[in-house]
Amino acid sequence: MENNKVIIACDFSSSEEILKFLSKFGNKKLFLKIGMEMFYSEGINLIEKLQNIGHEIFLDLKICDIPNTVYRTVRKLSALGIKMLTIHAFGGSNMMSSAVEAANKKILILAVTILTSISESMLKQEVIFQENLSENTHILPKIVMRYSENAQKNKVDGVVCSAFEAKKIKQNFGNSLLIVTPGIRNQNDESYDQNRTATPEQAKNLGSDYIVVGRPITRSENPVNEYEKITDEFKRSAKNTYKTTIRA
Ligand code: C5P
């Protein structure tokens, strides 16, 4: 199968809806992201059905729990033959290393840093104690970098982050961390609930290895055209040329 770098976020509410959507693509083999809504309602049956058709699966469950529970969960999910699975970097180093150990190199473990729907001001108002922060202190990129560093130290395969943090992560960690970027929008697209959005070209130029695109494709009047357009733009854009200074 060709190496798909554009992952379609299949945020639908039933198997029928997904299959109807996919039928528009004919025999094309795609890389599909299945999230919580679909997995919790349709479960392993859906994953197997999509894999039998020939699609690759990124299971985006954003797992976050105590290390033992995560180990046991990831061990079960690794047996499904999926390609990627997400955990939250917020869960800490022990949780991340438990996930990596349980995956046993059968699947790629990705650590979600800060959701692309979270903005700097939201983080300051809702998550962080802001008493000692000046208005000009940007904490979001610092948290993303710290999470990425923890992920790399614990041998996590990659991180999920916005395109705007991708550049610094590539500069610091080179190819030791895959970068997967959601929040992708064309210039005139609606942003929906996403805050830190980038075009496919910006994402590629900033260092993203894969992009995740949902509504711009799934809600398009012509999803196949939109997918091809985004894939071409991502493929065509210059590969990043950042120096890779992998930390010991
Ligand atoms: O429709 P849209 O293109 O915004 O879809 C983005 C997808 O990526 C959603 O399924 C969302 O859950 C996921 N995601 C994200 N931001 C992250 C991690 C995952 O938007 N940091």
PDB file of C-alpha atoms and ligand atoms in Angstrom:
ATOM      1  CA  MET A   1       0.000   0.000   0.000  1.00  0.00           C
ATOM      2  CA  GLU A   2       1.234   3.508  -0.754  1.00  0.00           C
ATOM      3  CA  ASN A   3       2.450   5.308   2.328  1.00  0.00           C
ATOM      4  CA  ASN A   4      -0.498   7.541   3.229  1.00  0.00           C
ATOM      5  CA  LYS A   5       0.563  10.665   5.088  1.00  0.00           C
ATOM      6  CA  VAL A   6      -2.872  12.230   5.202  1.00  0.00           C
ATOM      7  CA  ILE A   7      -4.991  10.552   7.847  1.00  0.00           C
ATOM      8  CA  ILE A   8      -8.756  11.043   7.584  1.00  0.00           C
ATOM      9  CA  ALA A   9     -10.438  11.612  10.960  1.00  0.00           C
ATOM     10  CA  CYS A  10     -13.613   9.526  10.680  1.00  0.00           C
ATOM     11  CA  ASP A  11     -15.716  11.252  13.321  1.00  0.00           C
ATOM     12  CA  PHE A  12     -19.055   9.719  12.351  1.00  0.00           C
ATOM     13  CA  SER A  13     -21.768   8.288  14.550  1.00  0.00           C
ATOM     14  CA  SER A  14     -22.219   4.791  13.098  1.00  0.00           C
ATOM     15  CA  SER A  15     -20.487   2.101  11.026  1.00  0.00           C
ATOM     16  CA  GLU A  16     -23.057   2.667   8.272  1.00  0.00           C
ATOM     17  CA  GLU A  17     -22.106   6.331   8.045  1.00  0.00           C
ATOM     18  CA  ILE A  18     -18.386   5.557   7.815  1.00  0.00           C
ATOM     19  CA  LEU A  19     -18.896   2.856   5.192  1.00  0.00           C
ATOM     20  CA  LYS A  20     -21.145   5.120   3.139  1.00  0.00           C
ATOM     21  CA  PHE A  21     -18.487   7.849   3.296  1.00  0.00           C
ATOM     22  CA  LEU A  22     -15.700   5.417   2.336  1.00  0.00           C
ATOM     23  CA  SER A  23     -17.662   3.995  -0.588  1.00  0.00           C
ATOM     24  CA  LYS A  24     -17.063   7.341  -2.365  1.00  0.00           C
ATOM     25  CA  PHE A  25     -13.344   6.460  -2.498  1.00  0.00           C
ATOM     26  CA  GLY A  26     -13.876   3.205  -4.455  1.00  0.00           C
ATOM     27  CA  ASN A  27     -11.010   0.766  -3.901  1.00  0.00           C
ATOM     28  CA  LYS A  28      -8.589   3.352  -2.554  1.00  0.00           C
ATOM     29  CA  LYS A  29      -6.769   2.196   0.575  1.00  0.00           C
ATOM     30  CA  LEU A  30      -6.781   4.945   3.167  1.00  0.00           C
ATOM     31  CA  PHE A  31      -5.285   5.746   6.549  1.00  0.00           C
ATOM     32  CA  LEU A  32      -8.255   6.295   8.872  1.00  0.00           C
ATOM     33  CA  LYS A  33      -8.420   7.762  12.344  1.00  0.00           C
ATOM     34  CA  ILE A  34     -11.077   6.175  14.519  1.00  0.00           C
ATOM     35  CA  GLY A  35     -11.845   8.125  17.656  1.00  0.00           C
ATOM     36  CA  MET A  36     -13.678   7.578  20.898  1.00  0.00           C
ATOM     37  CA  GLU A  37     -17.229   8.000  19.609  1.00  0.00           C
ATOM     38  CA  MET A  38     -16.890   5.316  16.951  1.00  0.00           C
ATOM     39  CA  PHE A  39     -14.794   2.927  19.012  1.00  0.00           C
ATOM     40  CA  TYR A  40     -17.024   3.095  22.065  1.00  0.00           C
ATOM     41  CA  SER A  41     -20.145   2.499  19.983  1.00  0.00           C
ATOM     42  CA  GLU A  42     -18.935   0.118  17.276  1.00  0.00           C
ATOM     43  CA  GLY A  43     -15.864  -1.424  18.921  1.00  0.00           C
ATOM     44  CA  ILE A  44     -13.438  -3.968  17.565  1.00  0.00           C
ATOM     45  CA  ASN A  45     -15.892  -5.170  14.881  1.00  0.00           C
ATOM     46  CA  LEU A  46     -15.580  -1.875  13.069  1.00  0.00           C
ATOM     47  CA  ILE A  47     -11.774  -1.891  13.258  1.00  0.00           C
ATOM     48  CA  GLU A  48     -11.661  -5.413  11.813  1.00  0.00           C
ATOM     49  CA  LYS A  49     -14.141  -4.530   9.075  1.00  0.00           C
ATOM     50  CA  LEU A  50     -12.076  -1.527   7.964  1.00  0.00           C
ATOM     51  CA  GLN A  51      -8.827  -3.480   8.107  1.00  0.00           C
ATOM     52  CA  ASN A  52     -10.337  -6.294   6.039  1.00  0.00           C
ATOM     53  CA  ILE A  53     -11.155  -3.745   3.350  1.00  0.00           C
ATOM     54  CA  GLY A  54      -7.446  -2.810   3.424  1.00  0.00           C
ATOM     55  CA  HIS A  55      -7.448   0.481   5.334  1.00  0.00           C
ATOM     56  CA  GLU A  56      -4.831   1.317   7.963  1.00  0.00           C
ATOM     57  CA  ILE A  57      -6.084   2.360  11.374  1.00  0.00           C
ATOM     58  CA  PHE A  58      -4.982   5.072  13.751  1.00  0.00           C
ATOM     59  CA  LEU A  59      -6.954   4.452  16.949  1.00  0.00           C
ATOM     60  CA  ASP A  60      -7.267   7.786  18.714  1.00  0.00           C
ATOM     61  CA  LEU A  61      -8.424   6.875  22.207  1.00  0.00           C
ATOM     62  CA  LYS A  62      -6.197   9.400  24.033  1.00  0.00           C
ATOM     63  CA  ILE A  63      -5.627   6.954  26.845  1.00  0.00           C
ATOM     64  CA  CYS A  64      -4.759   8.398  30.264  1.00  0.00           C
ATOM     65  CA  ASP A  65      -4.845   6.318  33.458  1.00  0.00           C
ATOM     66  CA  ILE A  66      -2.515   4.720  35.994  1.00  0.00           C
ATOM     67  CA  PRO A  67       0.422   2.843  34.406  1.00  0.00           C
ATOM     68  CA  ASN A  68      -0.887  -0.661  35.189  1.00  0.00           C
ATOM     69  CA  THR A  69      -4.288   0.000  33.623  1.00  0.00           C
ATOM     70  CA  VAL A  70      -2.667   1.591  30.585  1.00  0.00           C
ATOM     71  CA  TYR A  71      -0.268  -1.358  30.196  1.00  0.00           C
ATOM     72  CA  ARG A  72      -3.140  -3.858  30.201  1.00  0.00           C
ATOM     73  CA  THR A  73      -5.260  -1.771  27.835  1.00  0.00           C
ATOM     74  CA  VAL A  74      -2.462  -1.159  25.327  1.00  0.00           C
ATOM     75  CA  ARG A  75      -1.531  -4.855  25.371  1.00  0.00           C
ATOM     76  CA  LYS A  76      -5.098  -5.744  24.314  1.00  0.00           C
ATOM     77  CA  LEU A  77      -5.288  -3.028  21.663  1.00  0.00           C
ATOM     78  CA  SER A  78      -1.867  -3.919  20.188  1.00  0.00           C
ATOM     79  CA  ALA A  79      -3.241  -7.313  19.224  1.00  0.00           C
ATOM     80  CA  LEU A  80      -5.692  -5.666  16.811  1.00  0.00           C
ATOM     81  CA  GLY A  81      -3.086  -5.015  14.117  1.00  0.00           C
ATOM     82  CA  ILE A  82      -3.755  -1.275  14.106  1.00  0.00           C
ATOM     83  CA  LYS A  83      -0.937   1.065  13.093  1.00  0.00           C
ATOM     84  CA  MET A  84      -1.106   3.890  15.670  1.00  0.00           C
ATOM     85  CA  LEU A  85      -2.625   4.480  19.110  1.00  0.00           C
ATOM     86  CA  THR A  86      -2.729   7.670  21.207  1.00  0.00           C
ATOM     87  CA  ILE A  87      -2.093   8.178  24.897  1.00  0.00           C
ATOM     88  CA  HIS A  88      -1.964  11.502  26.762  1.00  0.00           C
ATOM     89  CA  ALA A  89       1.534  12.823  27.584  1.00  0.00           C
ATOM     90  CA  PHE A  90      -0.119  14.380  30.647  1.00  0.00           C
ATOM     91  CA  GLY A  91      -0.271  10.851  32.117  1.00  0.00           C
ATOM     92  CA  GLY A  92       3.443  11.088  32.884  1.00  0.00           C
ATOM     93  CA  SER A  93       6.648   9.181  32.204  1.00  0.00           C
ATOM     94  CA  ASN A  94       5.704   5.917  33.923  1.00  0.00           C
ATOM     95  CA  MET A  95       2.422   5.765  32.084  1.00  0.00           C
ATOM     96  CA  MET A  96       4.131   6.441  28.748  1.00  0.00           C
ATOM     97  CA  SER A  97       6.816   3.805  29.290  1.00  0.00           C
ATOM     98  CA  SER A  98       4.145   1.267  30.334  1.00  0.00           C
ATOM     99  CA  ALA A  99       2.305   1.921  27.080  1.00  0.00           C
ATOM    100  CA  VAL A 100       5.499   1.524  25.041  1.00  0.00           C
ATOM    101  CA  GLU A 101       6.382  -1.712  26.825  1.00  0.00           C
ATOM    102  CA  ALA A 102       2.867  -3.111  26.299  1.00  0.00           C
ATOM    103  CA  ALA A 103       2.905  -2.179  22.605  1.00  0.00           C
ATOM    104  CA  ASN A 104       6.076  -4.240  22.229  1.00  0.00           C
ATOM    105  CA  LYS A 105       6.854  -2.576  18.878  1.00  0.00           C
ATOM    106  CA  LYS A 106       3.670  -4.031  17.327  1.00  0.00           C
ATOM    107  CA  ILE A 107       2.061  -0.604  16.982  1.00  0.00           C
ATOM    108  CA  LEU A 108       3.225   3.020  17.109  1.00  0.00           C
ATOM    109  CA  ILE A 109       2.423   4.834  20.342  1.00  0.00           C
ATOM    110  CA  LEU A 110       1.783   8.568  19.981  1.00  0.00           C
ATOM    111  CA  ALA A 111       1.628  10.972  22.903  1.00  0.00           C
ATOM    112  CA  VAL A 112      -0.930  13.759  22.637  1.00  0.00           C
ATOM    113  CA  THR A 113       0.683  16.994  23.856  1.00  0.00           C
ATOM    114  CA  ILE A 114      -1.752  19.915  24.070  1.00  0.00           C
ATOM    115  CA  LEU A 115      -4.977  19.532  22.093  1.00  0.00           C
ATOM    116  CA  THR A 116      -5.116  21.756  19.022  1.00  0.00           C
ATOM    117  CA  SER A 117      -8.444  23.106  20.293  1.00  0.00           C
ATOM    118  CA  ILE A 118      -6.685  24.596  23.353  1.00  0.00           C
ATOM    119  CA  SER A 119      -5.344  28.124  23.040  1.00  0.00           C
ATOM    120  CA  GLU A 120      -2.723  29.943  25.121  1.00  0.00           C
ATOM    121  CA  SER A 121      -5.407  32.061  26.831  1.00  0.00           C
ATOM    122  CA  MET A 122      -7.613  29.044  27.579  1.00  0.00           C
ATOM    123  CA  LEU A 123      -4.643  27.281  29.131  1.00  0.00           C
ATOM    124  CA  LYS A 124      -3.888  30.292  31.321  1.00  0.00           C
ATOM    125  CA  GLN A 125      -7.498  30.830  32.366  1.00  0.00           C
ATOM    126  CA  GLU A 126      -8.588  27.271  32.936  1.00  0.00           C
ATOM    127  CA  VAL A 127      -5.579  25.052  33.577  1.00  0.00           C
ATOM    128  CA  ILE A 128      -2.579  26.941  34.913  1.00  0.00           C
ATOM    129  CA  PHE A 129      -2.334  29.112  38.016  1.00  0.00           C
ATOM    130  CA  GLN A 130      -1.684  32.442  36.392  1.00  0.00           C
ATOM    131  CA  GLU A 131      -0.731  34.546  39.420  1.00  0.00           C
ATOM    132  CA  ASN A 132       2.964  34.707  38.517  1.00  0.00           C
ATOM    133  CA  LEU A 133       2.619  34.845  34.762  1.00  0.00           C
ATOM    134  CA  SER A 134       3.042  38.010  32.763  1.00  0.00           C
ATOM    135  CA  GLU A 135       0.763  38.481  29.781  1.00  0.00           C
ATOM    136  CA  ASN A 136       3.700  37.877  27.470  1.00  0.00           C
ATOM    137  CA  THR A 137       4.733  34.526  28.890  1.00  0.00           C
ATOM    138  CA  HIS A 138       3.837  31.783  26.451  1.00  0.00           C
ATOM    139  CA  ILE A 139       3.417  28.581  28.378  1.00  0.00           C
ATOM    140  CA  LEU A 140       1.743  26.425  25.755  1.00  0.00           C
ATOM    141  CA  PRO A 141       4.896  25.849  23.660  1.00  0.00           C
ATOM    142  CA  LYS A 142       6.895  25.167  26.824  1.00  0.00           C
ATOM    143  CA  ILE A 143       4.447  22.480  27.949  1.00  0.00           C
ATOM    144  CA  VAL A 144       4.429  20.904  24.499  1.00  0.00           C
ATOM    145  CA  MET A 145       8.246  20.791  24.465  1.00  0.00           C
ATOM    146  CA  ARG A 146       8.428  19.304  27.954  1.00  0.00           C
ATOM    147  CA  TYR A 147       5.846  16.647  27.066  1.00  0.00           C
ATOM    148  CA  SER A 148       7.755  15.856  23.867  1.00  0.00           C
ATOM    149  CA  GLU A 149      10.989  15.511  25.796  1.00  0.00           C
ATOM    150  CA  ASN A 150       9.298  13.141  28.262  1.00  0.00           C
ATOM    151  CA  ALA A 151       7.821  11.184  25.379  1.00  0.00           C
ATOM    152  CA  GLN A 152      11.192  10.814  23.686  1.00  0.00           C
ATOM    153  CA  LYS A 153      12.948   9.793  26.910  1.00  0.00           C
ATOM    154  CA  ASN A 154      10.349   7.073  27.376  1.00  0.00           C
ATOM    155  CA  LYS A 155      10.776   5.784  23.813  1.00  0.00           C
ATOM    156  CA  VAL A 156       7.328   6.852  22.645  1.00  0.00           C
ATOM    157  CA  ASP A 157       7.245   6.715  18.812  1.00  0.00           C
ATOM    158  CA  GLY A 158       5.771  10.129  18.175  1.00  0.00           C
ATOM    159  CA  VAL A 159       3.715  13.066  19.346  1.00  0.00           C
ATOM    160  CA  VAL A 160       0.468  14.701  18.319  1.00  0.00           C
ATOM    161  CA  CYS A 161       0.847  18.489  18.223  1.00  0.00           C
ATOM    162  CA  SER A 162      -0.171  21.542  16.236  1.00  0.00           C
ATOM    163  CA  ALA A 163       1.938  22.527  13.243  1.00  0.00           C
ATOM    164  CA  PHE A 164       3.236  25.507  15.195  1.00  0.00           C
ATOM    165  CA  GLU A 165       5.063  23.348  17.690  1.00  0.00           C
ATOM    166  CA  ALA A 166       6.252  20.878  15.048  1.00  0.00           C
ATOM    167  CA  LYS A 167       9.247  22.980  13.973  1.00  0.00           C
ATOM    168  CA  LYS A 168      10.824  23.149  17.408  1.00  0.00           C
ATOM    169  CA  ILE A 169      10.133  19.488  18.099  1.00  0.00           C
ATOM    170  CA  LYS A 170      11.846  18.491  14.823  1.00  0.00           C
ATOM    171  CA  GLN A 171      14.788  20.757  15.598  1.00  0.00           C
ATOM    172  CA  ASN A 172      15.221  19.223  19.038  1.00  0.00           C
ATOM    173  CA  PHE A 173      14.342  15.598  18.485  1.00  0.00           C
ATOM    174  CA  GLY A 174      14.854  15.090  14.737  1.00  0.00           C
ATOM    175  CA  ASN A 175      13.471  11.839  13.436  1.00  0.00           C
ATOM    176  CA  SER A 176      13.387  10.207  16.852  1.00  0.00           C
ATOM    177  CA  LEU A 177       9.783  11.453  17.231  1.00  0.00           C
ATOM    178  CA  LEU A 178       7.167  11.203  14.497  1.00  0.00           C
ATOM    179  CA  ILE A 179       5.031  14.318  14.343  1.00  0.00           C
ATOM    180  CA  VAL A 180       1.319  13.917  13.683  1.00  0.00           C
ATOM    181  CA  THR A 181      -0.645  17.150  13.275  1.00  0.00           C
ATOM    182  CA  PRO A 182      -4.406  17.696  13.459  1.00  0.00           C
ATOM    183  CA  GLY A 183      -6.133  21.079  13.167  1.00  0.00           C
ATOM    184  CA  ILE A 184      -5.493  21.239   9.409  1.00  0.00           C
ATOM    185  CA  ARG A 185      -7.489  23.776   7.435  1.00  0.00           C
ATOM    186  CA  ASN A 186      -7.282  25.276   3.959  1.00  0.00           C
ATOM    187  CA  GLN A 187      -6.961  29.050   3.875  1.00  0.00           C
ATOM    188  CA  ASN A 188     -10.740  29.690   3.664  1.00  0.00           C
ATOM    189  CA  ASP A 189     -12.041  26.715   5.631  1.00  0.00           C
ATOM    190  CA  GLU A 190     -14.162  27.064   8.735  1.00  0.00           C
ATOM    191  CA  SER A 191     -12.012  26.382  11.824  1.00  0.00           C
ATOM    192  CA  TYR A 192     -14.918  24.777  13.799  1.00  0.00           C
ATOM    193  CA  ASP A 193     -13.656  24.218  17.372  1.00  0.00           C
ATOM    194  CA  GLN A 194      -9.944  24.240  16.479  1.00  0.00           C
ATOM    195  CA  ASN A 195      -7.745  27.127  17.580  1.00  0.00           C
ATOM    196  CA  ARG A 196      -4.249  26.455  16.317  1.00  0.00           C
ATOM    197  CA  THR A 197      -4.855  25.550  12.689  1.00  0.00           C
ATOM    198  CA  ALA A 198      -2.437  25.341   9.753  1.00  0.00           C
ATOM    199  CA  THR A 199      -2.684  24.539   6.047  1.00  0.00           C
ATOM    200  CA  PRO A 200      -1.243  21.232   4.766  1.00  0.00           C
ATOM    201  CA  GLU A 201       1.662  23.186   3.236  1.00  0.00           C
ATOM    202  CA  GLN A 202       2.448  25.008   6.491  1.00  0.00           C
ATOM    203  CA  ALA A 203       2.300  21.740   8.410  1.00  0.00           C
ATOM    204  CA  LYS A 204       4.736  20.047   6.029  1.00  0.00           C
ATOM    205  CA  ASN A 205       7.105  23.012   6.023  1.00  0.00           C
ATOM    206  CA  LEU A 206       7.054  23.185   9.793  1.00  0.00           C
ATOM    207  CA  GLY A 207       8.014  19.524  10.141  1.00  0.00           C
ATOM    208  CA  SER A 208       4.835  17.428  10.435  1.00  0.00           C
ATOM    209  CA  ASP A 209       5.275  13.850   9.175  1.00  0.00           C
ATOM    210  CA  TYR A 210       1.555  13.075   9.044  1.00  0.00           C
ATOM    211  CA  ILE A 211      -1.506  15.317   9.067  1.00  0.00           C
ATOM    212  CA  VAL A 212      -4.945  14.420  10.416  1.00  0.00           C
ATOM    213  CA  VAL A 213      -7.850  15.982   8.557  1.00  0.00           C
ATOM    214  CA  GLY A 214     -11.465  15.541   9.559  1.00  0.00           C
ATOM    215  CA  ARG A 215     -14.254  17.968   8.751  1.00  0.00           C
ATOM    216  CA  PRO A 216     -12.592  19.691   5.760  1.00  0.00           C
ATOM    217  CA  ILE A 217     -12.829  16.263   4.052  1.00  0.00           C
ATOM    218  CA  THR A 218     -15.776  14.552   5.736  1.00  0.00           C
ATOM    219  CA  ARG A 219     -18.088  17.575   5.429  1.00  0.00           C
ATOM    220  CA  SER A 220     -16.959  18.508   1.938  1.00  0.00           C
ATOM    221  CA  GLU A 221     -19.378  18.246  -0.967  1.00  0.00           C
ATOM    222  CA  ASN A 222     -16.680  16.300  -2.791  1.00  0.00           C
ATOM    223  CA  PRO A 223     -14.592  14.446  -0.179  1.00  0.00           C
ATOM    224  CA  VAL A 224     -12.488  12.570  -2.736  1.00  0.00           C
ATOM    225  CA  ASN A 225     -11.399  15.777  -4.494  1.00  0.00           C
ATOM    226  CA  GLU A 226     -10.698  17.444  -1.183  1.00  0.00           C
ATOM    227  CA  TYR A 227      -8.625  14.471   0.021  1.00  0.00           C
ATOM    228  CA  GLU A 228      -6.616  14.384  -3.231  1.00  0.00           C
ATOM    229  CA  LYS A 229      -6.052  18.144  -3.097  1.00  0.00           C
ATOM    230  CA  ILE A 230      -4.815  18.021   0.493  1.00  0.00           C
ATOM    231  CA  THR A 231      -2.639  14.962  -0.200  1.00  0.00           C
ATOM    232  CA  ASP A 232      -1.043  16.648  -3.228  1.00  0.00           C
ATOM    233  CA  GLU A 233      -0.391  19.850  -1.315  1.00  0.00           C
ATOM    234  CA  PHE A 234       1.191  17.934   1.573  1.00  0.00           C
ATOM    235  CA  LYS A 235       3.306  15.779  -0.777  1.00  0.00           C
ATOM    236  CA  ARG A 236       4.413  18.693  -2.930  1.00  0.00           C
ATOM    237  CA  SER A 237       5.502  20.979  -0.100  1.00  0.00           C
ATOM    238  CA  ALA A 238       9.217  21.114   0.572  1.00  0.00           C
ATOM    239  CA  LYS A 239      10.464  18.582   3.060  1.00  0.00           C
ATOM    240  CA  ASN A 240      11.685  20.273   6.227  1.00  0.00           C
ATOM    241  CA  THR A 241      15.399  20.898   6.251  1.00  0.00           C
ATOM    242  CA  TYR A 242      15.890  21.483   9.939  1.00  0.00           C
ATOM    243  CA  LYS A 243      19.081  20.261  11.484  1.00  0.00           C
ATOM    244  CA  THR A 244      18.423  17.180  13.522  1.00  0.00           C
ATOM    245  CA  THR A 245      20.006  17.567  16.927  1.00  0.00           C
ATOM    246  CA  ILE A 246      18.801  14.485  18.711  1.00  0.00           C
ATOM    247  CA  ARG A 247      19.319  14.794  22.445  1.00  0.00           C
ATOM    248  CA  ALA A 248      21.123  11.998  24.217  1.00  0.00           C
TER     249      ALA A 248
HETATM  250  O1  C5P B   1     -12.448  17.793  12.001  1.00  0.00           O
HETATM  251  P1  C5P B   1     -11.017  18.089  12.388  1.00  0.00           P
HETATM  252  O2  C5P B   1     -10.096  18.212  11.191  1.00  0.00           O
HETATM  253  O3  C5P B   1     -10.908  19.246  13.361  1.00  0.00           O
HETATM  254  O4  C5P B   1     -10.571  16.764  13.146  1.00  0.00           O
HETATM  255  C1  C5P B   1      -9.380  16.677  13.888  1.00  0.00           C
HETATM  256  C2  C5P B   1      -9.329  15.338  14.567  1.00  0.00           C
HETATM  257  O5  C5P B   1      -8.092  15.239  15.269  1.00  0.00           O
HETATM  258  C3  C5P B   1     -10.442  15.103  15.576  1.00  0.00           C
HETATM  259  O6  C5P B   1     -10.823  13.742  15.448  1.00  0.00           O
HETATM  260  C4  C5P B   1      -9.796  15.342  16.926  1.00  0.00           C
HETATM  261  O7  C5P B   1     -10.314  14.494  17.921  1.00  0.00           O
HETATM  262  C5  C5P B   1      -8.326  14.979  16.649  1.00  0.00           C
HETATM  263  N1  C5P B   1      -7.317  15.666  17.466  1.00  0.00           N
HETATM  264  C6  C5P B   1      -7.208  17.046  17.514  1.00  0.00           C
HETATM  265  N2  C5P B   1      -6.241  17.630  18.286  1.00  0.00           N
HETATM  266  C7  C5P B   1      -5.378  16.878  18.982  1.00  0.00           C
HETATM  267  C8  C5P B   1      -5.471  15.480  18.939  1.00  0.00           C
HETATM  268  C9  C5P B   1      -6.462  14.901  18.142  1.00  0.00           C
HETATM  269  O8  C5P B   1      -7.977  17.740  16.852  1.00  0.00           O
HETATM  270  N3  C5P B   1      -4.398  17.462  19.661  1.00  0.00           N
END
